[in-house]
Coordinates of C-alpha atoms in Angstrom, one line a residue:
M1 CA 77.0 48.6 -66.8
S2 CA 74.1 48.8 -64.4
H3 CA 76.3 50.1 -61.7
F4 CA 77.6 52.9 -64.0
R5 CA 74.1 53.9 -64.9
C6 CA 73.8 54.4 -60.9
V7 CA 76.7 56.8 -61.0
A8 CA 76.2 58.6 -64.4
K9 CA 73.0 60.5 -63.6
H10 CA 70.1 61.0 -66.1
P11 CA 70.3 64.9 -66.8
T12 CA 66.5 65.3 -65.9
I13 CA 67.0 63.7 -62.7
S14 CA 70.6 65.9 -62.1
L15 CA 68.2 68.8 -62.0
V16 CA 67.1 67.5 -58.5
G17 CA 70.3 67.7 -57.0
S18 CA 71.6 71.0 -58.5
S19 CA 69.1 73.9 -59.5
C20 CA 65.9 72.6 -57.9
T21 CA 65.4 74.4 -54.8
S22 CA 61.6 74.0 -54.2
L23 CA 59.3 71.3 -53.9
R24 CA 57.2 72.8 -56.8
Q25 CA 60.4 72.4 -59.3
I26 CA 60.9 68.6 -57.9
N27 CA 57.2 68.1 -58.5
Q28 CA 57.6 69.1 -62.1
V29 CA 60.7 67.2 -62.7
H30 CA 58.9 64.1 -61.1
T31 CA 55.7 64.5 -63.6
Q32 CA 58.2 64.8 -66.5
L33 CA 60.1 61.3 -65.3
L34 CA 56.8 59.8 -64.9
I35 CA 55.3 60.9 -68.5
T36 CA 58.4 59.6 -70.2
G37 CA 58.5 56.4 -68.5
L38 CA 62.1 56.8 -67.1
L39 CA 61.2 55.9 -63.5
D40 CA 60.3 52.3 -64.6
D41 CA 63.7 51.7 -65.0
P42 CA 64.8 50.5 -61.4
F43 CA 68.2 52.3 -61.3
L44 CA 67.0 55.6 -62.7
H45 CA 64.3 55.4 -60.2
A46 CA 67.1 54.6 -57.4
Q47 CA 68.8 57.8 -58.7
F48 CA 65.8 60.0 -58.4
V49 CA 65.0 58.7 -54.9
A50 CA 68.6 59.3 -53.8
S51 CA 68.9 62.7 -55.2
I52 CA 65.8 63.8 -53.2
A53 CA 66.7 62.0 -49.9
L54 CA 70.5 63.2 -50.1
K55 CA 70.0 66.7 -51.3
H56 CA 66.8 67.5 -49.8
P57 CA 66.9 66.1 -46.2
N58 CA 63.6 68.0 -45.5
L59 CA 61.6 65.9 -48.1
L60 CA 62.5 62.5 -46.7
D61 CA 58.7 61.8 -46.7
Y62 CA 58.4 62.6 -50.5
S63 CA 61.5 60.2 -51.0
T64 CA 60.1 57.4 -49.1
R65 CA 56.7 58.0 -51.3
A66 CA 58.8 58.0 -54.4
L67 CA 60.4 54.7 -53.3
D68 CA 57.0 53.0 -52.9
Q69 CA 56.2 53.8 -56.6
N70 CA 58.5 51.1 -57.7
P71 CA 57.5 47.5 -57.0
N72 CA 61.2 46.4 -57.0
P73 CA 63.3 49.2 -55.6
T74 CA 67.1 48.5 -55.8
V75 CA 69.4 48.2 -52.8
F76 CA 70.8 51.5 -53.9
A77 CA 67.6 53.3 -53.4
F78 CA 67.0 51.6 -50.0
N79 CA 70.4 52.5 -48.7
S80 CA 70.3 56.1 -50.0
L81 CA 67.1 56.3 -47.5
I82 CA 68.6 54.8 -44.7
R83 CA 71.5 57.0 -45.1
A84 CA 69.7 60.1 -45.2
H85 CA 67.6 59.0 -42.2
S86 CA 70.6 58.1 -40.0
K87 CA 71.6 61.9 -40.4
S88 CA 68.0 63.1 -39.8
P89 CA 66.3 64.0 -36.5
N90 CA 64.4 60.6 -36.7
P91 CA 67.4 58.2 -37.5
Q92 CA 65.3 55.4 -35.9
K93 CA 63.3 55.3 -39.2
S94 CA 66.5 53.8 -40.9
F95 CA 65.6 50.5 -39.1
Q96 CA 62.0 50.5 -40.6
L97 CA 63.7 50.8 -44.1
Y98 CA 65.8 47.9 -43.3
N99 CA 63.1 45.6 -42.6
R100 CA 61.1 46.7 -45.7
L101 CA 64.4 45.7 -47.6
L102 CA 64.4 42.1 -45.9
K103 CA 60.8 41.7 -46.4
S104 CA 60.8 42.7 -50.0
G105 CA 61.0 39.0 -51.1
H106 CA 63.5 39.3 -53.9
D107 CA 67.0 40.4 -54.5
P108 CA 68.3 43.2 -53.5
Y109 CA 69.8 42.0 -50.3
P110 CA 71.5 44.0 -47.9
D111 CA 75.1 44.9 -48.6
N112 CA 78.1 46.7 -46.8
Y113 CA 76.7 50.0 -47.4
T114 CA 73.3 49.0 -45.9
F115 CA 75.2 48.1 -42.5
T116 CA 77.7 51.1 -42.7
F117 CA 74.6 53.3 -42.5
L118 CA 72.8 51.1 -39.9
V119 CA 75.7 51.5 -37.6
R120 CA 75.8 55.3 -38.1
T121 CA 72.2 55.1 -37.0
C122 CA 73.1 53.3 -33.9
S123 CA 75.8 56.0 -33.0
Q124 CA 73.3 58.5 -33.3
L125 CA 70.7 57.1 -31.1
L126 CA 73.3 55.7 -28.6
D127 CA 71.0 52.4 -28.3
C128 CA 73.0 49.6 -26.8
E129 CA 70.5 46.8 -27.8
A130 CA 69.9 48.3 -31.2
S131 CA 73.7 48.2 -31.5
R132 CA 74.1 44.9 -30.6
A133 CA 71.4 43.7 -32.8
V134 CA 73.0 45.5 -35.8
H135 CA 76.3 44.2 -35.1
A136 CA 75.0 40.8 -35.0
C137 CA 73.2 41.3 -38.3
V138 CA 76.6 42.3 -39.7
M139 CA 78.2 38.9 -38.6
K140 CA 75.0 36.9 -39.9
R141 CA 75.4 38.6 -43.3
G142 CA 79.3 38.2 -43.5
F143 CA 80.4 41.9 -43.4
E144 CA 82.4 41.9 -40.3
T145 CA 85.5 41.9 -42.3
D146 CA 84.4 45.1 -44.4
P147 CA 86.8 47.9 -43.4
H148 CA 84.0 50.6 -43.5
V149 CA 81.7 48.4 -41.5
Q150 CA 84.5 47.8 -39.0
S151 CA 85.6 51.5 -38.6
G152 CA 81.8 52.1 -38.3
L153 CA 81.2 49.6 -35.6
I154 CA 84.5 50.9 -33.5
Y155 CA 83.1 54.5 -33.6
M156 CA 79.8 53.3 -32.8
Y157 CA 81.0 51.6 -29.4
A158 CA 83.2 54.6 -28.8
E159 CA 80.2 56.9 -29.0
M160 CA 78.4 54.8 -26.3
G161 CA 81.4 54.7 -24.0
L162 CA 81.9 51.0 -24.6
L163 CA 85.6 51.1 -25.5
G164 CA 85.9 47.3 -24.5
C165 CA 83.6 46.7 -27.3
A166 CA 85.5 48.8 -29.7
R167 CA 88.8 46.8 -28.8
K168 CA 87.4 43.6 -29.6
V169 CA 86.4 44.7 -32.8
F170 CA 89.7 46.1 -33.7
D171 CA 91.5 43.3 -32.2
G172 CA 89.6 40.9 -34.5
I173 CA 91.1 42.8 -37.6
T174 CA 94.4 41.2 -38.9
Q175 CA 95.7 43.9 -40.9
P176 CA 93.8 47.3 -39.9
D177 CA 93.7 49.9 -42.9
L178 CA 94.1 53.6 -42.1
V179 CA 90.3 54.1 -41.8
T180 CA 90.2 51.5 -39.0
L181 CA 93.3 52.5 -37.3
T182 CA 92.1 56.3 -37.2
A183 CA 88.7 55.1 -35.9
M184 CA 90.4 53.3 -33.1
V185 CA 92.6 56.3 -32.4
T186 CA 89.6 58.5 -32.2
A187 CA 87.7 55.9 -30.1
C188 CA 90.6 55.7 -27.5
A189 CA 91.4 59.4 -27.4
K190 CA 87.6 60.2 -27.0
S191 CA 87.3 57.7 -24.4
G192 CA 90.3 59.3 -22.4
H193 CA 92.5 56.4 -23.0
V194 CA 95.2 58.8 -24.7
G195 CA 98.2 56.8 -23.9
F196 CA 96.9 53.7 -25.8
A197 CA 95.6 56.1 -28.7
R198 CA 99.0 57.9 -28.9
G199 CA 100.6 54.3 -29.2
L200 CA 98.5 53.5 -32.0
F201 CA 99.0 56.8 -33.6
D202 CA 102.7 56.6 -33.5
S203 CA 102.5 53.1 -35.4
M204 CA 100.3 54.3 -38.1
P205 CA 102.3 54.4 -41.3
E206 CA 100.6 57.5 -42.6
K207 CA 98.2 59.8 -40.7
D208 CA 95.3 61.8 -42.1
P209 CA 94.0 65.1 -40.4
V210 CA 91.2 63.1 -38.5
A211 CA 93.8 61.3 -36.8
W212 CA 95.6 64.3 -35.8
N213 CA 92.5 66.1 -34.6
A214 CA 91.6 63.4 -32.5
M215 CA 94.7 63.1 -30.6
I216 CA 95.0 66.8 -30.2
S217 CA 91.1 66.7 -28.9
G218 CA 91.9 63.8 -26.9
Y219 CA 94.4 65.5 -24.8
A220 CA 92.4 68.6 -24.5
Q221 CA 89.3 66.9 -23.2
C222 CA 91.1 64.7 -20.4
G223 CA 93.2 68.0 -19.1
Q224 CA 96.6 67.3 -21.1
S225 CA 96.7 70.4 -22.5
R226 CA 100.4 70.9 -22.9
E227 CA 100.3 67.7 -25.0
A228 CA 97.5 69.0 -26.9
L229 CA 99.7 72.1 -28.1
D230 CA 102.8 70.0 -28.3
M231 CA 100.9 67.8 -30.7
F232 CA 99.5 70.9 -32.6
N233 CA 103.2 72.3 -33.1
L234 CA 103.9 68.5 -34.4
M235 CA 101.3 68.8 -36.7
Q236 CA 102.4 72.1 -38.2
M237 CA 105.7 70.8 -38.7
E238 CA 104.6 67.5 -40.5
G239 CA 102.6 70.1 -43.0
V240 CA 99.1 68.7 -42.2
R241 CA 96.2 70.7 -43.2
I242 CA 94.8 72.4 -40.0
N243 CA 91.0 72.8 -40.2
E244 CA 88.3 74.3 -37.9
V245 CA 88.1 71.0 -35.7
T246 CA 92.0 71.4 -34.8
L247 CA 91.5 74.8 -33.9
V248 CA 88.6 74.3 -31.6
S249 CA 90.7 71.8 -29.8
V250 CA 93.7 74.0 -29.7
L251 CA 91.8 76.9 -28.3
S252 CA 90.2 74.5 -25.6
A253 CA 93.8 73.7 -24.6
C254 CA 94.9 77.3 -24.3
S255 CA 91.7 78.3 -22.3
H256 CA 92.7 75.5 -19.7
L257 CA 96.2 76.5 -19.6
G258 CA 95.5 80.2 -19.7
A259 CA 98.1 80.4 -22.8
L260 CA 96.9 83.7 -24.2
D261 CA 100.0 84.0 -26.6
H262 CA 99.1 80.6 -28.1
G263 CA 95.4 81.4 -28.3
R264 CA 96.3 84.8 -30.2
W265 CA 98.5 82.9 -32.5
A266 CA 95.7 80.6 -33.4
H267 CA 93.3 83.5 -33.9
A268 CA 95.8 85.2 -36.2
Y269 CA 96.3 81.9 -38.0
I270 CA 92.5 81.8 -38.5
G271 CA 92.7 85.0 -40.2
R272 CA 95.9 84.3 -42.2
K273 CA 94.5 81.3 -43.6
K274 CA 90.9 83.0 -44.3
I275 CA 89.3 80.0 -42.1
T276 CA 85.6 81.0 -41.8
V277 CA 84.8 81.7 -38.3
T278 CA 81.8 79.6 -37.8
V279 CA 79.6 79.9 -34.8
T280 CA 81.6 76.8 -32.9
L281 CA 84.9 78.4 -33.8
G282 CA 83.7 81.8 -32.8
T283 CA 82.5 80.4 -29.6
A284 CA 86.1 78.8 -28.8
L285 CA 87.4 82.0 -29.6
I286 CA 85.3 83.9 -27.0
D287 CA 85.8 80.9 -24.3
M288 CA 89.5 81.2 -24.9
Y289 CA 90.0 84.8 -24.4
A290 CA 87.5 85.3 -21.6
K291 CA 89.5 82.3 -19.7
C292 CA 92.7 84.0 -20.4
G293 CA 91.6 87.3 -18.8
D294 CA 91.1 89.4 -22.0
V295 CA 87.4 89.8 -21.6
N296 CA 87.4 92.9 -23.9
K297 CA 88.6 90.9 -27.0
A298 CA 86.2 88.1 -26.2
M299 CA 83.3 90.5 -26.3
E300 CA 84.6 92.1 -29.4
I301 CA 84.3 88.7 -31.2
F302 CA 81.0 88.1 -29.6
W303 CA 79.6 91.6 -31.1
G304 CA 81.5 90.8 -34.5
M305 CA 79.8 87.4 -34.9
R306 CA 76.7 87.7 -37.3
E307 CA 75.4 84.4 -36.3
K308 CA 75.3 83.4 -32.7
N309 CA 73.8 80.3 -31.0
V310 CA 72.9 79.6 -27.4
Y311 CA 76.2 78.3 -26.6
T312 CA 77.7 81.7 -27.9
W313 CA 75.5 83.6 -25.8
S314 CA 76.3 81.3 -22.7
S315 CA 80.1 81.5 -23.3
A316 CA 80.0 85.3 -23.4
M317 CA 78.0 85.7 -20.2
G318 CA 80.0 82.9 -18.7
G319 CA 83.3 84.9 -19.6
L320 CA 81.7 88.3 -17.9
A321 CA 80.9 86.4 -14.8
M322 CA 84.2 84.8 -14.3
N323 CA 86.0 88.1 -14.8
G324 CA 83.9 89.6 -12.0
L325 CA 81.3 91.4 -14.4
G326 CA 78.2 90.1 -13.0
H327 CA 76.1 92.9 -13.8
E328 CA 77.3 93.0 -17.4
C329 CA 76.5 89.2 -17.7
L330 CA 72.7 90.0 -16.6
E331 CA 72.5 92.8 -18.7
L332 CA 73.4 90.3 -21.8
F333 CA 71.0 87.7 -20.6
A334 CA 68.3 90.7 -20.9
L335 CA 69.5 91.2 -24.4
M336 CA 69.4 87.5 -25.3
K337 CA 65.8 86.9 -24.2
Q338 CA 65.1 90.3 -26.4
E339 CA 66.7 88.5 -29.4
R340 CA 64.4 85.2 -28.6
V341 CA 67.2 82.9 -28.1
L342 CA 66.1 80.3 -25.7
P343 CA 68.5 79.7 -22.8
N344 CA 69.5 76.0 -21.9
E345 CA 71.3 74.5 -18.7
V346 CA 74.7 76.2 -19.7
T347 CA 73.0 79.6 -19.9
F348 CA 71.8 79.4 -16.3
V349 CA 75.2 78.2 -14.9
S350 CA 76.6 81.4 -16.2
I351 CA 73.7 83.6 -15.0
L352 CA 74.0 82.2 -11.5
R353 CA 77.6 82.8 -11.4
G354 CA 76.9 86.3 -12.6
C355 CA 74.6 86.7 -9.6
S356 CA 77.1 85.4 -7.4
V357 CA 80.1 87.6 -8.3
A358 CA 77.9 90.6 -8.0
G359 CA 76.2 89.3 -4.7
L360 CA 72.6 89.3 -6.2
V361 CA 71.1 86.8 -3.9
E362 CA 67.4 87.6 -4.8
E363 CA 67.8 87.9 -8.6
G364 CA 69.7 84.6 -8.4
R365 CA 66.8 82.8 -6.8
M366 CA 64.3 84.3 -9.5
H367 CA 66.5 83.0 -12.2
F368 CA 66.8 79.7 -10.4
Y369 CA 63.4 79.0 -10.1
S370 CA 62.6 80.8 -13.6
M371 CA 64.5 77.5 -15.0
R372 CA 61.6 75.1 -14.4
K373 CA 58.6 77.6 -14.1
E374 CA 59.5 79.7 -17.5
F375 CA 61.8 77.5 -19.5
G376 CA 61.0 73.9 -18.5
L377 CA 64.4 73.2 -17.7
E378 CA 65.4 70.9 -14.8
P379 CA 68.2 72.2 -12.6
L380 CA 71.3 70.1 -12.5
F381 CA 73.9 69.5 -9.9
E382 CA 75.9 72.4 -11.3
H383 CA 73.0 74.9 -10.4
Y384 CA 72.5 73.7 -7.1
G385 CA 76.1 74.4 -6.3
C386 CA 76.0 77.8 -7.7
M387 CA 72.9 78.7 -5.7
V388 CA 75.0 77.4 -2.6
D389 CA 77.7 79.5 -3.5
L390 CA 75.4 82.5 -4.0
Y391 CA 74.2 82.3 -0.6
G392 CA 77.7 81.6 1.0
R393 CA 79.6 84.4 -0.8
V394 CA 77.2 87.1 1.1
G395 CA 77.6 85.2 4.4
R396 CA 73.9 83.5 4.5
L397 CA 75.4 80.2 5.6
N398 CA 72.4 78.9 7.3
E399 CA 69.9 79.8 4.1
A400 CA 72.8 77.8 2.3
L401 CA 72.4 74.7 4.6
D402 CA 68.7 75.0 4.4
F403 CA 68.9 75.2 0.5
I404 CA 71.1 71.9 0.4
N405 CA 68.8 70.0 2.9
K406 CA 65.8 70.8 0.6
M407 CA 67.4 69.9 -2.4
P408 CA 65.0 67.3 -4.5
V409 CA 68.2 65.0 -5.2
K410 CA 70.9 63.9 -2.7
P411 CA 73.2 66.8 -2.1
H412 CA 76.7 66.1 -4.1
A413 CA 80.1 66.9 -3.1
G414 CA 80.0 70.1 -5.1
A415 CA 77.2 71.8 -3.0
W416 CA 78.7 70.7 0.2
G417 CA 82.1 72.0 -1.2
A418 CA 80.7 75.2 -2.0
L419 CA 79.3 75.6 1.5
L420 CA 82.7 74.7 3.1
N421 CA 84.5 77.1 1.2
A422 CA 82.1 79.8 2.4
C423 CA 82.7 78.7 5.8
R424 CA 86.3 79.2 5.5
I425 CA 85.8 82.6 4.2
H426 CA 83.3 83.4 6.9
K427 CA 85.1 81.5 9.6
N428 CA 82.0 79.5 10.6
T429 CA 84.1 76.2 12.2
K430 CA 81.0 74.5 13.3
L431 CA 79.0 74.5 9.9
G432 CA 82.4 73.7 8.1
E433 CA 83.0 70.6 10.1
L434 CA 79.3 69.3 8.9
A435 CA 80.3 70.2 5.2
S436 CA 83.7 68.6 5.4
R437 CA 82.0 65.4 7.1
K438 CA 79.3 65.5 4.4
I439 CA 82.1 65.6 1.4
V440 CA 84.2 62.8 2.8
E441 CA 81.1 60.5 3.4
L442 CA 80.6 61.2 -0.5
E443 CA 84.2 61.2 -1.5
S444 CA 86.6 59.7 0.8
K445 CA 89.7 60.5 -1.0
N446 CA 88.7 64.3 -1.5
H447 CA 91.6 65.9 -0.1
G448 CA 90.4 69.3 -0.8
A449 CA 87.6 68.9 2.0
Y450 CA 90.5 67.8 4.5
V451 CA 92.7 70.9 3.5
L452 CA 90.0 73.5 3.8
L453 CA 88.8 72.1 7.2
S454 CA 92.3 72.1 8.2
N455 CA 92.6 76.0 7.2
I456 CA 89.4 76.9 9.0
Y457 CA 90.9 75.3 12.3
A458 CA 94.2 77.1 11.6
D459 CA 92.4 80.4 11.1
S460 CA 91.1 80.1 14.8
K461 CA 94.3 78.8 16.0
N462 CA 92.9 75.5 17.0
W463 CA 96.1 73.6 16.5
D464 CA 94.9 70.5 18.2
R465 CA 92.1 70.3 15.3
V466 CA 94.6 70.7 12.7
S467 CA 96.6 68.0 14.0
N468 CA 93.8 65.7 14.0
V469 CA 92.9 66.6 10.4
R470 CA 96.4 65.7 9.3
Q471 CA 96.6 62.5 11.4
M472 CA 93.2 61.5 9.8
M473 CA 94.3 62.1 6.3
K474 CA 97.5 59.9 7.0
A475 CA 95.5 57.1 8.4
K476 CA 93.1 57.1 5.4
G477 CA 96.0 57.5 2.8
V478 CA 94.8 60.8 1.7
R479 CA 97.4 63.0 0.3
K480 CA 97.3 66.6 -0.8
L481 CA 98.1 67.1 -4.5
P482 CA 101.1 69.6 -4.9
G483 CA 100.1 73.3 -6.1
C484 CA 100.6 73.8 -9.7
S485 CA 100.8 77.1 -11.3
I486 CA 101.6 77.7 -15.1
I487 CA 102.8 80.8 -17.0
E488 CA 103.3 81.5 -20.6
V489 CA 106.4 83.3 -21.8
N490 CA 107.3 84.0 -25.3
G491 CA 104.7 81.6 -26.5
E492 CA 106.0 78.8 -24.5
V493 CA 104.2 77.3 -21.4
H494 CA 106.0 76.6 -18.4
E495 CA 104.7 74.7 -15.3
F496 CA 105.7 74.9 -11.6
V497 CA 104.6 72.9 -8.7
V498 CA 105.5 73.7 -4.8
R499 CA 109.1 73.7 -4.1
D500 CA 109.8 72.8 -7.8
K501 CA 113.5 73.0 -8.6
S502 CA 113.6 71.1 -11.7
H503 CA 113.5 74.1 -14.1
P504 CA 117.0 74.7 -16.0
R505 CA 116.8 78.5 -14.8
Y506 CA 116.0 77.8 -11.0
G507 CA 119.1 79.3 -9.8
E508 CA 118.0 82.6 -11.5
I509 CA 114.5 81.9 -10.0
E510 CA 115.7 81.4 -6.6
A511 CA 117.6 84.7 -6.7
K512 CA 114.7 86.7 -7.9
L513 CA 112.4 85.2 -5.1
E514 CA 114.9 86.4 -2.4
E515 CA 115.0 89.8 -4.1
I516 CA 111.2 89.9 -4.0
S517 CA 111.3 88.8 -0.3
K518 CA 113.8 91.5 0.9
R519 CA 111.9 94.4 -1.2
L520 CA 108.5 93.5 0.4
K521 CA 110.0 93.2 3.9
S522 CA 111.9 96.7 3.4
S523 CA 108.5 98.0 2.6
G524 CA 106.9 96.7 5.5
Y525 CA 105.2 93.8 4.3
V526 CA 104.6 90.7 7.0
A527 CA 103.7 87.4 5.7
N528 CA 100.2 85.7 6.9
T529 CA 101.5 82.4 8.1
F530 CA 98.5 81.1 9.4
P531 CA 97.6 78.7 6.8
V532 CA 100.8 77.1 6.9
L533 CA 101.6 74.0 8.7
F534 CA 101.7 74.8 12.5
D535 CA 104.6 72.7 13.6
L536 CA 107.3 74.8 11.5
E537 CA 109.2 77.5 12.9
E538 CA 108.0 81.3 11.8
E539 CA 111.0 81.6 9.5
E540 CA 110.2 78.3 7.9
K541 CA 106.7 79.2 7.3
E542 CA 107.8 82.2 5.4
D543 CA 110.2 80.2 3.5
A544 CA 107.4 77.7 2.7
L545 CA 105.3 80.5 1.4
C546 CA 108.1 81.8 -0.8
Q547 CA 108.4 78.3 -2.4
H548 CA 104.7 78.6 -3.5
S549 CA 104.0 77.5 -7.1
E550 CA 102.8 81.0 -7.8
R551 CA 105.5 82.8 -6.6
I552 CA 107.7 80.7 -8.4
A553 CA 106.0 81.1 -11.7
I554 CA 105.8 84.8 -11.0
A555 CA 109.6 85.1 -10.4
F556 CA 110.4 83.4 -13.6
G557 CA 108.0 85.6 -15.5
L558 CA 109.7 88.6 -13.9
I559 CA 113.3 87.3 -15.0
S560 CA 112.1 86.5 -18.3
L561 CA 110.3 90.1 -18.9
K562 CA 113.5 91.6 -17.6
E563 CA 115.3 89.9 -20.7
E564 CA 112.4 91.1 -23.1
R565 CA 112.9 94.6 -21.9
S566 CA 116.9 94.8 -22.3

């Protein structure tokens, strides 16, 4: 009977969770409950505390004082406050309430819900020591077999990147239920172990949208974007409910692949299903359109959004910068400051890239130093790399090197890589050698450093040095990854690598490549064969260029477009 009374709220207490919207109204209800003596009942008191804590998270101090008014609060009251604090800006207060519960000197004792909410607190804090302590308490109190606690522990360890601990919890479950299986799939997918996650996912007798979203998100985050879109298509065929979380991951996969048709379809789906375009979803749409090259559509969405956060502004600025619109990027930043939106580290990556593509060195320097001075932001590796790129693009290589040498942190491969690429553009062999050597010291298997240095030597026709680089790569077991190009035709993504002959229409592609080559030659085009391996005959070099993945993809696009027009 008492449990039922906790569920069926007293009508006066129900006002706190529904019509009461102000502190004054809550005070009035509180006064009425004290006068009538209803709060002397521990279960009604627990309802009142829970209603304030869970319906008015900004009044957690008030609900805590309400808890103090009863000398014998129930575990339900304690759990409600622990739960509310676990989702608050100060989740560590959950532990203080747990200690109060233990020291109360009477029954109630902690139950499975207590530990479910404490585990959630640990997930918020990402505190390994606290997490292990809570797990120990779970085992001491005998709740290690509760499915909600188990799934919470798996999620908690996954949030902290401790997949091994999550696996230990999972392996100790003899018959994992849907909640636990979903938690483990989510943990593995989030940690990048998508192969194991997919095996678990396929073995699940039933799958909820959370499991589907976890797999799509996992594929998208670890760069397997085609698999993410395949999973999304399968999800639709199975008739699973698609929500905002699904679409954000799908749009991320489209961004990575440059799959504009897929992205447009997802955008149209949002409109057809009348899915609310939240700040997160709108930002994902902006990012997708910008990375797929449709910057006008990206900005159309940006200007149409009623609510924008710092990530929305940063995404729009980043889209302008990556599409060569550096000046427009900086104009948008000026407007952002007028709107009193505080920039973050992501914002300044976009700003510095905008300065870089526009060649605005002095303005870029000003923005870089304003990070710490004006906004209290500490520059990250990405910002240092952007500054080196900024100097390098305009040929100020010595200043770029000086900037690297004066970095307050140890220069990373990204900064040296930006310098090496600038040396390739401006044909500075000596500095390129230094940059390449520094990259290899940091990342011995970085094939890009060897290839760029080889290209620098090839540009200056220093074939002996090119040969030395190739021999060094062989000796150290470094292999250049084959080039890969992706093209979307009729909503289907096709992937090609260098000299790829696996496509079912390769015969037609090859014929189109020959036709392109003949037409180019007849128009007076002469191939630039400098970057191609020097020990090939000139005709072989031209053939190698023709087999480049980008040319194969373009040829396939041309034969496919021809079909569409006919």
